[in-house]
C-alpha positions as YAML, in Angstrom:
chain: A
units: angstrom
residues:
- id: 1
  name: MET
  ca: [-0.08, 0.13, -0.10]
- id: 2
  name: ASN
  ca: [1.28, 3.51, -1.02]
- id: 3
  name: GLY
  ca: [1.21, 6.82, 0.68]
- id: 4
  name: SER
  ca: [2.88, 9.98, 1.05]
- id: 5
  name: PRO
  ca: [5.80, 10.75, 3.17]
- id: 6
  name: PRO
  ca: [4.48, 12.00, 6.75]
- id: 7
  name: SER
  ca: [5.22, 14.79, 8.37]
- id: 8
  name: SER
  ca: [8.56, 14.93, 10.43]
- id: 9
  name: ALA
  ca: [6.50, 14.29, 13.58]
- id: 10
  name: ALA
  ca: [5.30, 11.33, 12.10]
- id: 11
  name: SER
  ca: [8.70, 10.12, 11.04]
- id: 12
  name: SER
  ca: [11.09, 11.18, 13.81]
- id: 13
  name: ASN
  ca: [12.64, 8.82, 15.97]
- id: 14
  name: GLY
  ca: [10.81, 7.03, 18.46]
- id: 15
  name: SER
  ca: [6.97, 8.13, 17.60]
- id: 16
  name: ILE
  ca: [4.64, 5.03, 17.09]
- id: 17
  name: VAL
  ca: [1.22, 4.58, 16.14]
- id: 18
  name: PHE
  ca: [-0.67, 1.75, 18.20]
- id: 19
  name: VAL
  ca: [-3.45, -0.05, 16.19]
- id: 20
  name: VAL
  ca: [-6.38, -1.64, 17.77]
- id: 21
  name: ASP
  ca: [-8.45, -3.82, 15.92]
- id: 22
  name: ASP
  ca: [-9.85, -7.40, 15.74]
- id: 23
  name: ASP
  ca: [-10.04, -8.19, 11.93]
- id: 24
  name: ALA
  ca: [-6.00, -9.54, 11.19]
- id: 25
  name: SER
  ca: [-6.61, -8.60, 7.50]
- id: 26
  name: ILE
  ca: [-7.26, -4.80, 8.65]
- id: 27
  name: ARG
  ca: [-4.15, -5.34, 11.19]
- id: 28
  name: ASP
  ca: [-2.08, -6.28, 8.18]
- id: 29
  name: ALA
  ca: [-3.19, -3.71, 5.89]
- id: 30
  name: LEU
  ca: [-2.70, -0.76, 8.48]
- id: 31
  name: SER
  ca: [0.55, -1.95, 9.47]
- id: 32
  name: ASN
  ca: [1.87, -2.40, 5.63]
- id: 33
  name: LEU
  ca: [0.39, 1.22, 5.05]
- id: 34
  name: PHE
  ca: [2.26, 2.72, 8.04]
- id: 35
  name: ARG
  ca: [6.06, 0.93, 7.44]
- id: 36
  name: SER
  ca: [5.79, 2.26, 3.74]
- id: 37
  name: ALA
  ca: [5.57, 5.34, 4.81]
- id: 38
  name: GLY
  ca: [8.32, 5.20, 7.02]
- id: 39
  name: ILE
  ca: [5.90, 5.39, 10.65]
- id: 40
  name: GLN
  ca: [6.82, 2.64, 13.39]
- id: 41
  name: VAL
  ca: [3.74, 0.34, 14.31]
- id: 42
  name: GLN
  ca: [2.53, -2.37, 16.59]
- id: 43
  name: THR
  ca: [-0.96, -3.65, 16.19]
- id: 44
  name: PHE
  ca: [-2.88, -5.42, 18.76]
- id: 45
  name: ALA
  ca: [-6.04, -7.58, 18.20]
- id: 46
  name: SER
  ca: [-8.05, -6.18, 21.25]
- id: 47
  name: THR
  ca: [-7.98, -3.56, 23.85]
- id: 48
  name: ALA
  ca: [-7.19, -5.61, 26.83]
- id: 49
  name: GLU
  ca: [-4.00, -6.86, 24.60]
- id: 50
  name: PHE
  ca: [-3.18, -3.00, 24.03]
- id: 51
  name: LEU
  ca: [-3.45, -2.23, 27.70]
- id: 52
  name: GLN
  ca: [-0.88, -4.95, 28.71]
- id: 53
  name: HIS
  ca: [1.69, -3.06, 26.51]
- id: 54
  name: PRO
  ca: [4.18, -1.04, 27.98]
- id: 55
  name: ARG
  ca: [3.24, 3.24, 27.52]
- id: 56
  name: ALA
  ca: [5.18, 4.75, 24.74]
- id: 57
  name: GLU
  ca: [7.98, 7.03, 26.07]
- id: 58
  name: SER
  ca: [7.65, 9.26, 23.13]
- id: 59
  name: ALA
  ca: [5.02, 10.60, 20.82]
- id: 60
  name: SER
  ca: [2.34, 8.08, 19.86]
- id: 61
  name: CYS
  ca: [-0.92, 7.47, 18.71]
- id: 62
  name: LEU
  ca: [-3.81, 5.06, 18.63]
- id: 63
  name: VAL
  ca: [-5.77, 3.89, 15.77]
- id: 64
  name: LEU
  ca: [-8.64, 2.24, 17.16]
- id: 65
  name: ASP
  ca: [-11.66, 0.39, 15.74]
- id: 66
  name: VAL
  ca: [-15.15, 1.68, 16.96]
- id: 67
  name: ARG
  ca: [-16.56, -2.28, 17.00]
- id: 68
  name: LEU
  ca: [-14.53, -4.29, 19.05]
- id: 69
  name: GLN
  ca: [-15.34, -7.75, 21.03]
- id: 70
  name: GLY
  ca: [-16.00, -6.66, 24.67]
- id: 71
  name: ASN
  ca: [-15.76, -3.00, 24.82]
- id: 72
  name: SER
  ca: [-16.51, -1.06, 21.85]
- id: 73
  name: GLY
  ca: [-13.87, 1.63, 21.00]
- id: 74
  name: LEU
  ca: [-15.85, 4.47, 22.15]
- id: 75
  name: GLU
  ca: [-16.30, 2.60, 25.66]
- id: 76
  name: PHE
  ca: [-12.43, 2.37, 25.61]
- id: 77
  name: GLN
  ca: [-11.80, 5.90, 24.92]
- id: 78
  name: SER
  ca: [-14.09, 6.64, 27.80]
- id: 79
  name: LEU
  ca: [-12.04, 4.22, 30.24]
- id: 80
  name: LEU
  ca: [-8.72, 5.85, 28.68]
- id: 81
  name: ALA
  ca: [-9.77, 9.22, 29.85]
- id: 82
  name: GLN
  ca: [-11.14, 8.24, 33.13]
- id: 83
  name: SER
  ca: [-7.23, 6.49, 33.39]
- id: 84
  name: ASN
  ca: [-5.66, 10.00, 32.76]
- id: 85
  name: THR
  ca: [-4.08, 8.04, 29.93]
- id: 86
  name: ASN
  ca: [-3.22, 10.66, 27.23]
- id: 87
  name: ILE
  ca: [-3.19, 9.25, 23.72]
- id: 88
  name: PRO
  ca: [-4.66, 10.95, 20.66]
- id: 89
  name: ILE
  ca: [-7.10, 8.32, 18.90]
- id: 90
  name: ILE
  ca: [-8.03, 8.05, 15.75]
- id: 91
  name: PHE
  ca: [-11.59, 5.83, 14.83]
- id: 92
  name: ILE
  ca: [-12.07, 3.90, 12.26]
- id: 93
  name: THR
  ca: [-15.14, 1.89, 11.53]
- id: 94
  name: GLY
  ca: [-17.03, 0.20, 8.42]
- id: 95
  name: HIS
  ca: [-20.29, 1.11, 10.72]
- id: 96
  name: GLY
  ca: [-20.07, 4.75, 11.72]
- id: 97
  name: ASP
  ca: [-22.87, 7.04, 11.78]
- id: 98
  name: ILE
  ca: [-23.13, 10.89, 12.27]
- id: 99
  name: GLU
  ca: [-24.12, 10.43, 16.28]
- id: 100
  name: MET
  ca: [-21.05, 8.27, 16.84]
- id: 101
  name: SER
  ca: [-18.31, 10.50, 15.14]
- id: 102
  name: VAL
  ca: [-20.03, 13.43, 17.19]
- id: 103
  name: LYS
  ca: [-19.73, 11.51, 20.33]
- id: 104
  name: ALA
  ca: [-16.07, 10.41, 19.88]
- id: 105
  name: MET
  ca: [-15.07, 13.69, 18.48]
- id: 106
  name: LYS
  ca: [-16.54, 15.63, 21.45]
- id: 107
  name: ALA
  ca: [-14.77, 13.07, 23.73]
- id: 108
  name: GLY
  ca: [-11.46, 14.35, 21.87]
- id: 109
  name: ALA
  ca: [-10.61, 12.17, 19.02]
- id: 110
  name: VAL
  ca: [-8.73, 13.43, 16.77]
- id: 111
  name: ASP
  ca: [-10.47, 12.44, 13.60]
- id: 112
  name: PHE
  ca: [-13.37, 9.51, 12.56]
- id: 113
  name: LEU
  ca: [-12.56, 7.41, 9.35]
- id: 114
  name: VAL
  ca: [-15.12, 5.36, 7.80]
- id: 115
  name: LYS
  ca: [-14.16, 2.07, 5.66]
- id: 116
  name: PRO
  ca: [-13.04, 2.44, 2.99]
- id: 117
  name: PHE
  ca: [-10.95, 5.61, 3.83]
- id: 118
  name: ARG
  ca: [-8.57, 7.15, 1.63]
- id: 119
  name: GLU
  ca: [-4.72, 6.55, 2.91]
- id: 120
  name: GLN
  ca: [-3.53, 9.34, 2.65]
- id: 121
  name: ALA
  ca: [-6.82, 10.77, 4.94]
- id: 122
  name: LEU
  ca: [-5.30, 8.21, 7.39]
- id: 123
  name: LEU
  ca: [-1.70, 9.34, 7.11]
- id: 124
  name: ASP
  ca: [-2.78, 13.14, 7.78]
- id: 125
  name: ALA
  ca: [-4.70, 12.25, 10.89]
- id: 126
  name: VAL
  ca: [-1.67, 9.98, 12.21]
- id: 127
  name: SER
  ca: [0.73, 12.88, 11.59]
- id: 128
  name: ALA
  ca: [-1.58, 15.46, 13.17]
- id: 129
  name: ALA
  ca: [-2.37, 13.19, 16.12]
- id: 130
  name: LEU
  ca: [1.54, 12.34, 16.81]
- id: 131
  name: GLN
  ca: [1.92, 16.25, 16.49]
- id: 132
  name: ALA
  ca: [-0.46, 16.90, 19.02]
- id: 133
  name: ASP
  ca: [1.06, 14.45, 21.01]
- id: 134
  name: VAL
  ca: [4.73, 15.86, 20.79]
- id: 135
  name: LYS
  ca: [3.32, 19.23, 21.86]
- id: 136
  name: ARG
  ca: [1.49, 17.56, 24.93]
- id: 137
  name: ARG
  ca: [4.35, 16.04, 26.04]
- id: 138
  name: GLU
  ca: [6.43, 19.24, 25.73]
- id: 139
  name: SER
  ca: [4.04, 20.88, 27.87]
- id: 140
  name: GLU
  ca: [3.98, 18.49, 30.45]
- id: 141
  name: GLN
  ca: [7.90, 18.42, 30.45]
- id: 142
  name: GLN
  ca: [7.83, 22.35, 30.79]
- id: 143
  name: SER
  ca: [5.08, 22.29, 33.77]
- id: 144
  name: SER
  ca: [7.25, 19.62, 35.20]
- id: 145
  name: HIS
  ca: [10.38, 21.64, 35.58]
- id: 146
  name: LEU
  ca: [8.64, 24.77, 36.18]
- id: 147
  name: HIS
  ca: [7.19, 23.05, 39.47]
- id: 148
  name: ALA
  ca: [10.65, 21.80, 40.12]
- id: 149
  name: ASP
  ca: [12.42, 24.99, 40.12]
- id: 150
  name: TYR
  ca: [9.50, 26.81, 41.90]
- id: 151
  name: GLN
  ca: [10.18, 23.69, 44.83]
- id: 152
  name: THR
  ca: [13.92, 25.34, 45.24]
- id: 153
  name: LEU
  ca: [12.66, 28.31, 46.38]
- id: 154
  name: THR
  ca: [12.56, 29.25, 50.10]
- id: 155
  name: ALA
  ca: [9.12, 29.98, 52.05]
- id: 156
  name: ARG
  ca: [10.19, 33.51, 52.14]
- id: 157
  name: GLU
  ca: [11.43, 33.69, 48.41]
- id: 158
  name: LYS
  ca: [7.87, 32.08, 47.64]
- id: 159
  name: GLU
  ca: [6.05, 34.56, 49.59]
- id: 160
  name: VAL
  ca: [8.30, 37.76, 47.89]
- id: 161
  name: MET
  ca: [7.48, 36.13, 44.49]
- id: 162
  name: GLY
  ca: [3.65, 35.63, 45.33]
- id: 163
  name: LEU
  ca: [3.81, 39.43, 46.55]
- id: 164
  name: ALA
  ca: [5.55, 40.69, 43.55]
- id: 165
  name: VAL
  ca: [3.42, 39.08, 40.97]
- id: 166
  name: LYS
  ca: [0.48, 40.74, 42.45]
- id: 167
  name: GLY
  ca: [1.89, 43.96, 41.59]
- id: 168
  name: LEU
  ca: [3.19, 45.16, 44.71]
- id: 169
  name: MET
  ca: [6.31, 47.04, 45.02]
- id: 170
  name: ASN
  ca: [9.31, 46.09, 47.30]
- id: 171
  name: LYS
  ca: [8.71, 48.88, 49.85]
- id: 172
  name: GLN
  ca: [5.23, 47.57, 50.03]
- id: 173
  name: ILE
  ca: [6.15, 43.98, 50.02]
- id: 174
  name: ALA
  ca: [8.80, 44.94, 52.95]
- id: 175
  name: GLY
  ca: [5.75, 46.25, 54.99]
- id: 176
  name: GLN
  ca: [3.37, 43.61, 54.64]
- id: 177
  name: MET
  ca: [6.17, 40.90, 55.45]
- id: 178
  name: ASN
  ca: [8.02, 43.17, 58.47]
- id: 179
  name: LEU
  ca: [11.33, 43.00, 56.30]
- id: 180
  name: SER
  ca: [13.87, 45.81, 55.04]
- id: 181
  name: GLU
  ca: [13.23, 46.71, 51.58]
- id: 182
  name: VAL
  ca: [17.20, 45.03, 50.77]
- id: 183
  name: THR
  ca: [16.09, 42.17, 52.14]
- id: 184
  name: VAL
  ca: [12.92, 41.58, 50.07]
- id: 185
  name: LYS
  ca: [15.21, 42.74, 46.66]
- id: 186
  name: ILE
  ca: [17.21, 39.75, 47.71]
- id: 187
  name: HIS
  ca: [14.55, 37.36, 48.05]
- id: 188
  name: ARG
  ca: [13.22, 38.62, 44.59]
- id: 189
  name: GLY
  ca: [16.64, 38.56, 43.08]
- id: 190
  name: HIS
  ca: [16.80, 34.87, 44.25]
- id: 191
  name: ALA
  ca: [13.39, 33.84, 43.16]
- id: 192
  name: MET
  ca: [14.14, 35.30, 39.82]
- id: 193
  name: LYS
  ca: [17.35, 33.28, 39.52]
- id: 194
  name: LYS
  ca: [16.26, 29.65, 41.09]
- id: 195
  name: MET
  ca: [12.96, 29.96, 38.65]
- id: 196
  name: HIS
  ca: [15.43, 30.87, 35.77]
- id: 197
  name: ALA
  ca: [12.87, 33.94, 34.53]
- id: 198
  name: LYS
  ca: [14.39, 36.25, 31.74]
- id: 199
  name: SER
  ca: [12.43, 39.41, 32.78]
- id: 200
  name: PHE
  ca: [9.66, 39.86, 35.61]
- id: 201
  name: ALA
  ca: [7.06, 39.90, 32.87]
- id: 202
  name: ASP
  ca: [8.74, 36.13, 32.24]
- id: 203
  name: LEU
  ca: [8.04, 35.51, 36.28]
- id: 204
  name: VAL
  ca: [4.67, 36.92, 36.11]
- id: 205
  name: ARG
  ca: [3.96, 33.93, 33.23]
- id: 206
  name: MET
  ca: [5.59, 31.39, 35.00]
- id: 207
  name: ALA
  ca: [3.71, 32.56, 38.41]
- id: 208
  name: GLU
  ca: [0.27, 32.21, 36.09]
- id: 209
  name: SER
  ca: [1.00, 28.54, 35.45]
- id: 210
  name: LEU
  ca: [2.02, 27.55, 38.46]
- id: 211
  name: GLY
  ca: [-1.06, 29.61, 39.94]
- id: 212
  name: VAL
  ca: [0.85, 31.73, 42.57]
- id: 213
  name: GLY
  ca: [-0.17, 34.80, 43.40]
- id: 214
  name: LEU
  ca: [-3.52, 35.05, 41.63]
- id: 215
  name: ASP
  ca: [-5.98, 35.26, 44.77]
- id: 216
  name: ARG
  ca: [-6.07, 39.41, 44.48]
...
């Protein structure tokens, strides 16, 4: 089976597509399609088999048949959401309807393709899904680093940072905390350095992401 080359996200090292379909011929066809396009793929005959597989450490997405033995694809989508398993899902089905597709998309599916679908449509959907997963992982990593940096601040530095991002001047912070203005400047400088903030505006954006100093 032939397809156009995938985007850089789809073909980047480590990115992988998981396929769950109880039809062996469909699994083989999709596996051949993705491999011919340079995309890593792993197939599963059931959702239970997929759940036994370790989660991918790199960008991934799930191509999921709507009608499966046991839990349906839509039920499995809900199960993954309840367990906070974040993976973009592309549904494929030979028996789709508008109500089903709307339900899947409202629940966060990347696409809903009815068989027979164009190979390029599936490759494009997979490319979009992998790009979305790359961005999610990068965002989560940045958030993790941000929280880690914040935990290196002392209690005083956290308090000064919280008051500063509310818009209080050093003199006001000093009065509220019963400190000298020089001490406040030192704590503020330490907070900036530990948070790796390039500017005060940068520190404010970090505080917003952390939910610090927002209780005005």
